[in-house]
Amino acid sequence: MHRALLRQSRLRRPKFLTGLMKIGSISGVCGVPAACAVASRTYAPWHGGNKKGFSSSATRYADPNATSPVSSPPRVTDKIIIIPWQQSPASHYDHFWLRDHCRCPECYHQVTRQRLVNTFSIPETIKPSRVNAKPEGLEVIWEDDSHKSLYDWTWLHHHSYNPSLPQQEVTNLPATITWDAATIFEYPPAVQYKDVMDSDAGLVKWIENIEIFGFSFVEGVPVDLLKTEELARRISFIRETHYSKNMWDFTADLAHADTAYTDLALKAHTDTTYFTDPAGLQLFHLLEFEGKGGESLLVDGFHVAKQLKEKDPESYEALSTIPISAHSAGDPHVFVRPEPALFNILRHDPFTKELSQIRYNNDDRSTLSHLDQSHVHKFYKALRAWNSLLTAPENEYWVPLKPGKVVIFDNWRVLHGRAAFTGHRRLAGCYLGADDWRSRVRALRMGEDVKGLVV
Ligand SMILES: [Fe+2]
Ligand SMILES: [Zn+2]
C-alpha cells in the first residue's frame, strides 16, 4: 500500500514542488510520511530562481534589491500591455483591466483588501502615457490623469488571464490522494487530539489530512460532548440546521423524522444534498455503544468517480449533466429544497473542469418530474453504474467507531454510511460549512502577504 500511495502521489505531484520558497512542512501528517511529504507546501519561483524578484506581496512594491523578471521591455499597443516573462509565455493585459486593478492605496484599501477605485469613472479608452519595467514591478502612468500605478511582478504573473498561467505554486494546496479500502485500511489518516488543541500546526495537520484524503480520525478525544464540540470549533463555528443548534447528540429514537435517527443500515451517501449549500464537513463521535453492528462506512467518492469515468464515460457524463433534486420533508415544520432546485450528482469546477463536489443521497432524491424523455433511461443506467462501483467491496472502507476516536470527513467528497445495529448507541456530531473550513485553512496557511497576492 505504501508503494501504491507513493506511486499515486508521484503522479499527482505538481511541478512546483521542486522550488525554493518553502512556507512550511507537513511531513508526518497522517502516518504516511512519504505521501504527506509530497503534499509539502513548497513553491517555485516562476522566473528561474531569481529570488530577489519574487516578492510575494502586492504591497511590497519597493524592494530596492529586486531585479526584473521580464526578458525584455514590456510592449504597449492601443489596447494592451504585453509582458515577456523570462520563464513563461508572455502575458497580455488590457489597459482598462490594469487601471481597474490598480493596487495603490488610493485605488485599493491596503487593510480591508477592497477596491476603492471607481471603475465607472475610468475612461473606456484609457491608455498609458508611459510604461516602465522597474525591479519592483510594472509602473504605468495613465494618460488621462497622470495617475501612477505600480503592479508587483508576482501579482501580475499570478493573475495573468491571457494566457492563464499555473497558479498552484502560490496557493500551495496539498495534492489530493484518492484511495480504495485496502489502501486506506493500512494507513488511515489520523492526528492526536492534544496536538490539534495545543497548536495551530496540529490543527493544520488535521485539516490537511481532510484535504488530501477527504477525511481524518482524531485519537485520544475525551469522551465528552463539550470537549468534542471544542474540537470541532478549532476549525470553525458549527453550522446550525433543523437537526440541531450546536452538536447533535442522539440515539435511535426518531427524534427527527430521518433514517439517521433509527437503527437501520444507511448506504453510502453525502448529507444535506437538499441544502443549496450542502454541509462542508461532518464530524462524528460515538460516545456510548452497547450492542452489535453499527460500523461506519466511508467511500472516497472522487476515487469512485474516477473509476466510473474510466469504465463508463457515458454514465459519468450523464451524472455530470442530467440534473436531479432533493428534499428534507420528514419533520412537521420542515420542508427544505435547494435553490436552484436542480443540481448534478457530479459537479465540476467551471474553470478547471475538475470534479469538485459529489452530492448524492439516493434516499433524499425528489421525484424525477423534470427529466427529458430521452434522459430517463440514460439517468437510471448511469445511476446503476455509479451504485455498483460505490458498493463494490474494494471501495468500501468499514471502520468501527469507538469512544475517544472522532472521524471528520469532507461531505463534498467522501460518502458515509452505517451498518444496522442493535442495542444502545449514542452518537454526537456536527456540520461545518464548506466556506468556513476552507477559509480557516487558507488563513492558517497563507500569511498576509500571500493573501494579498492571490485576491
Ligand atoms: Fe448521513
Ligand atoms: Zn491607483
Short mmCIF file of C-alpha atoms and ligand atoms in Angstrom, two decimals:
data_model
loop_
_atom_site.label_atom_id
_atom_site.label_comp_id
_atom_site.label_asym_id
_atom_site.label_seq_id
_atom_site.Cartn_x
_atom_site.Cartn_y
_atom_site.Cartn_z
CA MET A 1 0.00 0.00 0.00
CA HIS A 2 2.82 2.31 0.85
CA ARG A 3 4.13 1.86 -2.65
CA ALA A 4 0.68 2.33 -4.15
CA LEU A 5 0.23 5.64 -2.38
CA LEU A 6 3.65 6.79 -3.39
CA ARG A 7 3.00 5.91 -6.99
CA GLN A 8 -0.26 7.78 -6.98
CA SER A 9 1.13 10.79 -5.20
CA ARG A 10 4.09 10.97 -7.56
CA LEU A 11 1.70 11.09 -10.46
CA ARG A 12 -0.10 13.96 -8.83
CA ARG A 13 2.99 15.76 -7.73
CA PRO A 14 2.81 19.25 -9.17
CA LYS A 15 5.94 20.57 -10.84
CA PHE A 16 6.22 23.45 -8.41
CA LEU A 17 7.16 21.17 -5.54
CA THR A 18 10.80 21.31 -6.56
CA GLY A 19 11.07 25.02 -5.90
CA LEU A 20 12.75 27.27 -3.43
CA MET A 21 10.12 29.04 -1.38
CA LYS A 22 9.02 26.80 1.41
CA ILE A 23 6.15 28.02 3.51
CA GLY A 24 6.01 25.09 5.87
CA SER A 25 6.24 21.36 6.13
CA ILE A 26 3.58 18.82 6.84
CA SER A 27 5.51 15.58 6.85
CA GLY A 28 4.10 13.09 9.26
CA VAL A 29 0.60 14.46 8.98
CA CYS A 30 -1.14 11.23 8.61
CA GLY A 31 1.12 8.34 9.34
CA VAL A 32 2.03 8.15 5.66
CA PRO A 33 5.19 10.26 5.68
CA ALA A 34 6.03 9.80 2.03
CA ALA A 35 2.57 10.71 0.86
CA CYS A 36 2.46 13.71 3.08
CA ALA A 37 5.88 14.90 2.03
CA VAL A 38 4.53 15.01 -1.48
CA ALA A 39 1.97 17.48 -0.34
CA SER A 40 4.51 19.71 1.35
CA ARG A 41 3.79 23.34 0.74
CA THR A 42 6.63 24.47 -1.40
CA TYR A 43 6.53 26.69 -4.42
CA ALA A 44 8.92 27.56 -7.13
CA PRO A 45 9.86 30.93 -8.47
CA TRP A 46 8.41 31.23 -11.93
CA HIS A 47 11.24 33.41 -13.14
CA GLY A 48 14.07 30.93 -12.99
CA GLY A 49 15.37 31.11 -9.47
CA ASN A 50 15.66 34.85 -9.10
CA LYS A 51 14.53 35.06 -5.51
CA LYS A 52 15.02 38.78 -5.29
CA GLY A 53 12.41 39.46 -7.95
CA PHE A 54 9.87 37.19 -6.31
CA SER A 55 8.09 39.46 -3.96
CA SER A 56 5.02 37.69 -2.63
CA SER A 57 3.20 40.80 -1.56
CA ALA A 58 1.13 43.16 -3.60
CA THR A 59 2.15 45.85 -1.16
CA ARG A 60 5.86 45.02 -1.24
CA TYR A 61 6.43 47.23 -4.25
CA ALA A 62 9.63 48.94 -3.23
CA ASP A 63 12.18 46.21 -2.66
CA PRO A 64 15.41 48.05 -3.50
CA ASN A 65 17.26 44.76 -4.16
CA ALA A 66 14.68 43.36 -6.55
CA THR A 67 15.54 42.67 -10.15
CA SER A 68 13.13 42.44 -13.06
CA PRO A 69 11.74 39.02 -14.04
CA VAL A 70 10.98 40.10 -17.63
CA SER A 71 13.18 39.12 -20.54
CA SER A 72 12.73 42.37 -22.47
CA PRO A 73 10.82 45.64 -22.03
CA PRO A 74 7.01 45.37 -21.98
CA ARG A 75 5.30 46.19 -25.28
CA VAL A 76 2.39 48.59 -25.38
CA THR A 77 -0.31 48.57 -28.06
CA ASP A 78 -3.50 50.59 -28.37
CA LYS A 79 -5.39 48.15 -26.17
CA ILE A 80 -2.92 46.03 -24.20
CA ILE A 81 0.44 45.75 -22.46
CA ILE A 82 2.44 42.63 -23.23
CA ILE A 83 4.82 41.33 -20.56
CA PRO A 84 7.50 38.97 -21.91
CA TRP A 85 8.30 36.79 -18.91
CA GLN A 86 11.69 35.15 -18.67
CA GLN A 87 10.33 31.72 -17.80
CA SER A 88 6.78 31.53 -19.14
CA PRO A 89 4.76 32.69 -22.14
CA ALA A 90 4.14 36.42 -22.44
CA SER A 91 1.01 37.77 -20.73
CA HIS A 92 -1.41 40.25 -22.26
CA TYR A 93 -3.22 42.75 -20.04
CA ASP A 94 -5.93 45.11 -21.27
CA HIS A 95 -5.40 48.76 -20.32
CA PHE A 96 -8.83 49.01 -18.73
CA TRP A 97 -8.23 45.81 -16.73
CA LEU A 98 -4.93 47.17 -15.43
CA ARG A 99 -6.37 50.54 -14.44
CA ASP A 100 -9.33 48.82 -12.73
CA HIS A 101 -6.89 46.62 -10.80
CA CYS A 102 -4.52 49.35 -9.64
CA ARG A 103 -3.29 48.29 -6.20
CA CYS A 104 -2.08 51.68 -4.95
CA PRO A 105 -3.53 52.87 -1.61
CA GLU A 106 -5.74 55.37 -3.40
CA CYS A 107 -7.33 52.67 -5.56
CA TYR A 108 -7.25 49.69 -3.19
CA HIS A 109 -7.66 49.62 0.58
CA GLN A 110 -4.46 48.12 1.98
CA VAL A 111 -6.14 46.71 5.09
CA THR A 112 -9.60 45.64 4.01
CA ARG A 113 -8.38 44.47 0.58
CA GLN A 114 -11.36 46.08 -1.13
CA ARG A 115 -11.49 48.12 -4.29
CA LEU A 116 -11.63 51.91 -3.79
CA VAL A 117 -11.25 52.91 -7.42
CA ASN A 118 -14.47 53.90 -9.15
CA THR A 119 -14.49 51.50 -12.09
CA PHE A 120 -17.17 53.54 -13.81
CA SER A 121 -15.16 56.75 -13.83
CA ILE A 122 -12.31 55.14 -15.78
CA PRO A 123 -12.47 56.21 -19.44
CA GLU A 124 -13.34 53.22 -21.63
CA THR A 125 -10.47 54.04 -23.96
CA ILE A 126 -7.90 54.60 -21.22
CA LYS A 127 -4.24 54.28 -22.28
CA PRO A 128 -0.87 54.58 -20.61
CA SER A 129 1.34 57.53 -21.42
CA ARG A 130 4.41 55.74 -20.06
CA VAL A 131 5.29 52.20 -19.02
CA ASN A 132 8.45 51.28 -17.09
CA ALA A 133 9.73 47.85 -16.10
CA LYS A 134 11.09 48.56 -12.64
CA PRO A 135 12.79 45.99 -10.44
CA GLU A 136 9.87 46.05 -8.03
CA GLY A 137 7.12 45.90 -10.64
CA LEU A 138 5.48 47.33 -13.72
CA GLU A 139 4.98 51.07 -13.47
CA VAL A 140 2.22 52.56 -15.60
CA ILE A 141 1.49 56.30 -15.88
CA TRP A 142 -2.02 56.81 -17.22
CA GLU A 143 -2.68 59.31 -19.99
CA ASP A 144 -5.95 60.83 -18.77
CA ASP A 145 -4.98 61.96 -15.27
CA SER A 146 -1.27 61.03 -14.88
CA HIS A 147 -2.22 58.55 -12.14
CA LYS A 148 0.70 56.28 -11.37
CA SER A 149 0.14 52.54 -10.88
CA LEU A 150 2.75 50.02 -9.83
CA TYR A 151 1.97 46.32 -10.31
CA ASP A 152 4.04 43.81 -8.38
CA TRP A 153 5.54 41.33 -10.85
CA THR A 154 4.41 38.32 -8.87
CA TRP A 155 0.90 39.67 -8.60
CA LEU A 156 0.81 40.25 -12.37
CA HIS A 157 2.08 36.77 -13.11
CA HIS A 158 -0.32 35.18 -10.67
CA HIS A 159 -3.33 36.93 -12.21
CA SER A 160 -2.36 36.53 -15.85
CA TYR A 161 -5.54 35.72 -17.77
CA ASN A 162 -4.17 35.66 -21.32
CA PRO A 163 -2.74 33.15 -21.11
CA SER A 164 -3.84 31.72 -17.81
CA LEU A 165 -0.63 30.63 -16.07
CA PRO A 166 -0.33 27.91 -13.41
CA GLN A 167 -1.35 29.30 -10.04
CA GLN A 168 -0.74 26.39 -7.76
CA GLU A 169 2.76 27.47 -6.92
CA VAL A 170 1.33 30.23 -4.78
CA THR A 171 -1.83 28.76 -3.31
CA ASN A 172 0.03 25.59 -2.28
CA LEU A 173 -2.92 23.30 -1.93
CA PRO A 174 -1.83 19.81 -0.90
CA ALA A 175 -2.24 17.25 -3.67
CA THR A 176 -5.32 15.08 -3.28
CA ILE A 177 -4.73 11.34 -2.86
CA THR A 178 -7.67 9.15 -3.75
CA TRP A 179 -7.99 5.75 -2.13
CA ASP A 180 -9.70 2.40 -2.09
CA ALA A 181 -10.50 0.37 1.03
CA ALA A 182 -7.31 -1.70 1.13
CA THR A 183 -5.09 1.35 0.69
CA ILE A 184 -6.66 3.41 3.42
CA PHE A 185 -7.14 0.47 5.79
CA GLU A 186 -3.40 0.14 6.17
CA TYR A 187 -2.60 3.80 6.78
CA PRO A 188 -5.74 5.59 7.98
CA PRO A 189 -5.06 9.32 8.32
CA ALA A 190 -5.08 10.30 11.98
CA VAL A 191 -3.94 13.02 14.32
CA GLN A 192 -3.87 13.29 18.10
CA TYR A 193 -6.46 15.36 19.94
CA LYS A 194 -3.79 17.01 22.06
CA ASP A 195 -1.83 18.18 19.01
CA VAL A 196 -4.92 19.71 17.41
CA MET A 197 -5.93 21.51 20.59
CA ASP A 198 -2.44 22.67 21.55
CA SER A 199 -1.14 24.27 18.38
CA ASP A 200 -2.11 25.70 15.03
CA ALA A 201 0.46 23.39 13.45
CA GLY A 202 -1.52 20.44 14.82
CA LEU A 203 -4.73 21.95 13.53
CA VAL A 204 -3.25 22.45 10.07
CA LYS A 205 -2.11 18.81 10.03
CA TRP A 206 -5.64 17.72 10.84
CA ILE A 207 -7.22 19.84 8.11
CA GLU A 208 -4.59 18.84 5.59
CA ASN A 209 -5.49 15.20 6.13
CA ILE A 210 -9.02 16.17 5.13
CA GLU A 211 -7.76 17.99 2.06
CA ILE A 212 -5.54 15.11 0.99
CA PHE A 213 -7.64 12.07 1.89
CA GLY A 214 -11.09 13.58 2.34
CA PHE A 215 -11.23 12.53 6.00
CA SER A 216 -9.24 12.12 9.18
CA PHE A 217 -9.52 10.45 12.53
CA VAL A 218 -8.68 12.26 15.75
CA GLU A 219 -7.48 9.97 18.51
CA GLY A 220 -7.41 10.48 22.24
CA VAL A 221 -10.50 12.69 22.35
CA PRO A 222 -12.18 12.93 25.76
CA VAL A 223 -15.48 11.05 25.70
CA ASP A 224 -17.40 14.18 26.39
CA LEU A 225 -19.87 16.18 24.30
CA LEU A 226 -18.48 19.60 25.20
CA LYS A 227 -14.89 18.55 24.53
CA THR A 228 -15.99 17.19 21.17
CA GLU A 229 -17.66 20.49 20.40
CA GLU A 230 -14.47 22.35 21.35
CA LEU A 231 -12.57 20.13 18.93
CA ALA A 232 -14.98 20.93 16.08
CA ARG A 233 -14.76 24.63 16.90
CA ARG A 234 -10.98 24.53 16.39
CA ILE A 235 -11.89 24.55 12.70
CA SER A 236 -14.87 26.86 12.65
CA PHE A 237 -18.23 27.63 14.15
CA ILE A 238 -20.82 24.90 13.89
CA ARG A 239 -23.49 25.03 11.25
CA GLU A 240 -26.92 25.29 12.76
CA THR A 241 -29.59 23.26 10.98
CA HIS A 242 -33.09 21.97 11.62
CA TYR A 243 -31.45 18.95 13.26
CA SER A 244 -29.67 20.92 15.92
CA LYS A 245 -28.37 24.26 17.12
CA ASN A 246 -24.93 23.02 18.15
CA MET A 247 -23.84 19.39 18.29
CA TRP A 248 -26.25 16.59 17.63
CA ASP A 249 -26.31 14.07 20.41
CA PHE A 250 -28.72 11.32 19.62
CA THR A 251 -29.78 7.71 19.92
CA ALA A 252 -32.03 5.71 17.60
CA ASP A 253 -35.16 7.36 18.93
CA LEU A 254 -36.54 9.04 15.79
CA ALA A 255 -36.17 12.45 17.45
CA HIS A 256 -36.16 13.70 13.86
CA ALA A 257 -38.03 12.07 11.01
CA ASP A 258 -34.87 10.88 9.28
CA THR A 259 -33.41 7.38 8.93
CA ALA A 260 -30.21 8.60 10.63
CA TYR A 261 -32.27 8.53 13.83
CA THR A 262 -33.05 4.80 13.51
CA ASP A 263 -31.03 1.60 13.88
CA LEU A 264 -31.33 0.83 10.15
CA ALA A 265 -28.36 0.41 7.82
CA LEU A 266 -27.52 3.51 5.79
CA LYS A 267 -26.00 3.18 2.31
CA ALA A 268 -23.12 5.41 1.28
CA HIS A 269 -24.38 8.96 0.82
CA THR A 270 -23.46 12.58 1.31
CA ASP A 271 -25.52 14.61 3.77
CA THR A 272 -27.80 17.58 3.16
CA THR A 273 -27.98 17.21 -0.62
CA TYR A 274 -31.19 19.22 -0.24
CA PHE A 275 -29.41 22.34 1.05
CA THR A 276 -28.49 24.98 -1.51
CA ASP A 277 -25.05 24.79 0.08
CA PRO A 278 -24.60 21.22 1.38
CA ALA A 279 -22.66 20.84 4.63
CA GLY A 280 -18.90 21.02 4.08
CA LEU A 281 -17.54 18.80 6.86
CA GLN A 282 -19.25 16.32 9.10
CA LEU A 283 -17.84 15.14 12.41
CA PHE A 284 -18.90 12.05 14.39
CA HIS A 285 -18.04 10.93 17.88
CA LEU A 286 -19.53 7.69 19.17
CA LEU A 287 -19.98 8.50 22.84
CA GLU A 288 -21.68 5.30 24.01
CA PHE A 289 -22.28 1.87 22.47
CA GLU A 290 -23.57 -1.31 23.97
CA GLY A 291 -24.71 -3.62 21.25
CA LYS A 292 -23.78 -5.17 17.94
CA GLY A 293 -23.09 -3.76 14.47
CA GLY A 294 -23.22 -0.08 13.60
CA GLU A 295 -19.79 0.03 11.89
CA SER A 296 -19.21 3.21 9.92
CA LEU A 297 -18.68 3.17 6.19
CA LEU A 298 -16.52 5.63 4.25
CA VAL A 299 -16.16 5.66 0.47
CA ASP A 300 -13.91 8.02 -1.47
CA GLY A 301 -16.37 9.48 -3.97
CA PHE A 302 -13.58 11.04 -6.03
CA HIS A 303 -11.98 7.62 -6.43
CA VAL A 304 -15.27 6.04 -7.45
CA ALA A 305 -15.97 8.89 -9.89
CA LYS A 306 -12.56 8.36 -11.45
CA GLN A 307 -13.34 4.68 -11.89
CA LEU A 308 -16.70 5.48 -13.45
CA LYS A 309 -15.11 7.95 -15.87
CA GLU A 310 -12.62 5.32 -16.99
CA LYS A 311 -15.02 2.39 -17.22
CA ASP A 312 -18.21 4.07 -18.39
CA PRO A 313 -17.63 7.64 -19.60
CA GLU A 314 -21.22 7.91 -20.86
CA SER A 315 -22.58 7.31 -17.36
CA TYR A 316 -20.07 9.76 -15.91
CA GLU A 317 -21.29 12.34 -18.40
CA ALA A 318 -24.93 11.59 -17.52
CA LEU A 319 -24.36 12.12 -13.78
CA SER A 320 -22.49 15.33 -14.58
CA THR A 321 -25.19 16.80 -16.78
CA ILE A 322 -28.63 15.32 -16.02
CA PRO A 323 -29.91 17.30 -13.03
CA ILE A 324 -31.90 15.95 -10.10
CA SER A 325 -33.38 17.45 -6.97
CA ALA A 326 -33.66 16.54 -3.28
CA HIS A 327 -35.71 17.39 -0.22
CA SER A 328 -35.91 17.08 3.53
CA ALA A 329 -39.56 16.95 4.45
CA GLY A 330 -39.94 14.47 7.31
CA ASP A 331 -40.24 16.81 10.28
CA PRO A 332 -43.62 18.51 10.57
CA HIS A 333 -42.28 22.06 10.36
CA VAL A 334 -39.56 21.43 7.83
CA PHE A 335 -39.63 21.41 4.03
CA VAL A 336 -36.15 22.06 2.66
CA ARG A 337 -35.46 22.18 -1.06
CA PRO A 338 -32.42 23.69 -2.74
CA GLU A 339 -32.48 26.87 -4.79
CA PRO A 340 -31.92 26.45 -7.68
CA ALA A 341 -33.89 23.23 -7.31
CA LEU A 342 -31.83 21.17 -9.73
CA PHE A 343 -28.22 20.01 -9.36
CA ASN A 344 -25.87 17.37 -10.72
CA ILE A 345 -24.62 14.45 -8.66
CA LEU A 346 -21.14 15.16 -10.02
CA ARG A 347 -20.29 18.85 -10.08
CA HIS A 348 -17.24 20.26 -11.80
CA ASP A 349 -15.31 23.47 -11.35
CA PRO A 350 -16.31 25.61 -14.33
CA PHE A 351 -12.74 26.90 -14.73
CA THR A 352 -10.52 23.88 -14.09
CA LYS A 353 -13.18 21.32 -15.21
CA GLU A 354 -12.06 19.15 -12.28
CA LEU A 355 -14.62 17.26 -10.21
CA SER A 356 -15.30 19.48 -7.21
CA GLN A 357 -18.35 18.07 -5.44
CA ILE A 358 -20.34 14.90 -5.04
CA ARG A 359 -23.92 15.42 -3.96
CA TYR A 360 -25.58 12.08 -3.63
CA ASN A 361 -28.16 10.56 -1.37
CA ASN A 362 -30.46 8.28 -3.29
CA ASP A 363 -32.93 8.20 -0.39
CA ASP A 364 -33.35 12.00 -0.40
CA ARG A 365 -33.77 12.30 -4.17
CA SER A 366 -37.03 14.03 -5.15
CA THR A 367 -39.48 12.85 -7.81
CA LEU A 368 -37.87 12.99 -11.24
CA SER A 369 -40.60 15.11 -12.78
CA HIS A 370 -38.40 17.41 -14.83
CA LEU A 371 -36.48 14.85 -16.91
CA ASP A 372 -36.38 14.99 -20.65
CA GLN A 373 -37.85 11.72 -22.01
CA SER A 374 -34.53 10.87 -23.64
CA HIS A 375 -32.77 11.22 -20.28
CA VAL A 376 -34.86 8.79 -18.24
CA HIS A 377 -33.18 5.59 -19.37
CA LYS A 378 -29.77 7.23 -19.55
CA PHE A 379 -30.06 8.52 -15.98
CA TYR A 380 -31.09 5.19 -14.44
CA LYS A 381 -28.38 3.36 -16.35
CA ALA A 382 -25.78 5.83 -15.06
CA LEU A 383 -27.13 5.61 -11.52
CA ARG A 384 -26.89 1.82 -11.61
CA ALA A 385 -23.27 2.00 -12.81
CA TRP A 386 -22.46 4.54 -10.07
CA ASN A 387 -24.15 2.44 -7.39
CA SER A 388 -22.35 -0.70 -8.42
CA LEU A 389 -18.93 0.98 -8.03
CA LEU A 390 -19.98 2.74 -4.84
CA THR A 391 -20.98 -0.54 -3.24
CA ALA A 392 -18.05 -2.58 -4.59
CA PRO A 393 -16.32 -4.15 -1.56
CA GLU A 394 -12.92 -2.84 -2.71
CA ASN A 395 -14.22 0.73 -2.38
CA GLU A 396 -15.98 0.34 0.97
CA TYR A 397 -13.87 1.21 3.99
CA TRP A 398 -15.67 -0.16 7.05
CA VAL A 399 -14.46 1.01 10.41
CA PRO A 400 -15.96 0.53 13.85
CA LEU A 401 -16.08 3.87 15.65
CA LYS A 402 -15.35 3.86 19.33
CA PRO A 403 -15.49 6.37 22.16
CA GLY A 404 -12.40 8.61 22.05
CA LYS A 405 -11.95 8.31 18.28
CA VAL A 406 -13.54 11.11 16.25
CA VAL A 407 -13.93 10.96 12.49
CA ILE A 408 -14.34 14.04 10.33
CA PHE A 409 -14.88 13.96 6.59
CA ASP A 410 -15.36 16.21 3.59
CA ASN A 411 -19.04 15.84 2.81
CA TRP A 412 -18.39 17.09 -0.72
CA ARG A 413 -16.09 14.16 -1.43
CA VAL A 414 -16.32 11.22 0.97
CA LEU A 415 -19.61 9.36 1.23
CA HIS A 416 -20.57 7.79 4.52
CA GLY A 417 -22.93 5.11 5.72
CA ARG A 418 -23.54 2.76 8.59
CA ALA A 419 -24.30 -0.88 9.25
CA ALA A 420 -27.53 -1.74 11.04
CA PHE A 421 -27.14 -2.20 14.77
CA THR A 422 -28.82 -3.48 17.87
CA GLY A 423 -28.55 -2.12 21.38
CA HIS A 424 -27.82 1.35 22.70
CA ARG A 425 -25.78 3.71 20.52
CA ARG A 426 -25.23 7.37 21.36
CA LEU A 427 -23.65 9.39 18.60
CA ALA A 428 -22.65 13.04 18.70
CA GLY A 429 -21.65 15.14 15.73
CA CYS A 430 -22.00 18.33 13.78
CA TYR A 431 -21.70 20.05 10.43
CA LEU A 432 -19.20 22.73 9.49
CA GLY A 433 -19.75 24.94 6.45
CA ALA A 434 -17.66 24.38 3.31
CA ASP A 435 -16.65 28.04 3.07
CA ASP A 436 -15.82 28.11 6.77
CA TRP A 437 -13.37 25.23 6.92
CA ARG A 438 -11.68 26.26 3.71
CA SER A 439 -11.38 29.84 4.95
CA ARG A 440 -9.80 28.60 8.16
CA VAL A 441 -7.12 26.53 6.45
CA ARG A 442 -6.41 29.21 3.84
CA ALA A 443 -5.93 31.81 6.54
CA LEU A 444 -3.74 29.47 8.60
CA ARG A 445 -1.63 28.54 5.63
CA MET A 446 -1.22 31.88 3.91
CA GLY A 447 0.48 34.78 5.56
CA GLU A 448 -0.99 38.22 4.99
CA ASP A 449 1.45 38.79 2.14
CA VAL A 450 0.34 35.73 0.20
CA LYS A 451 -3.30 36.58 0.91
CA GLY A 452 -2.64 40.00 -0.62
CA LEU A 453 -1.17 38.34 -3.66
CA VAL A 454 -3.94 35.94 -4.51
CA VAL A 455 -7.06 38.11 -4.18
FE FE B 1 -25.60 10.91 6.83
ZN ZN B 2 -4.10 53.69 -8.13
#
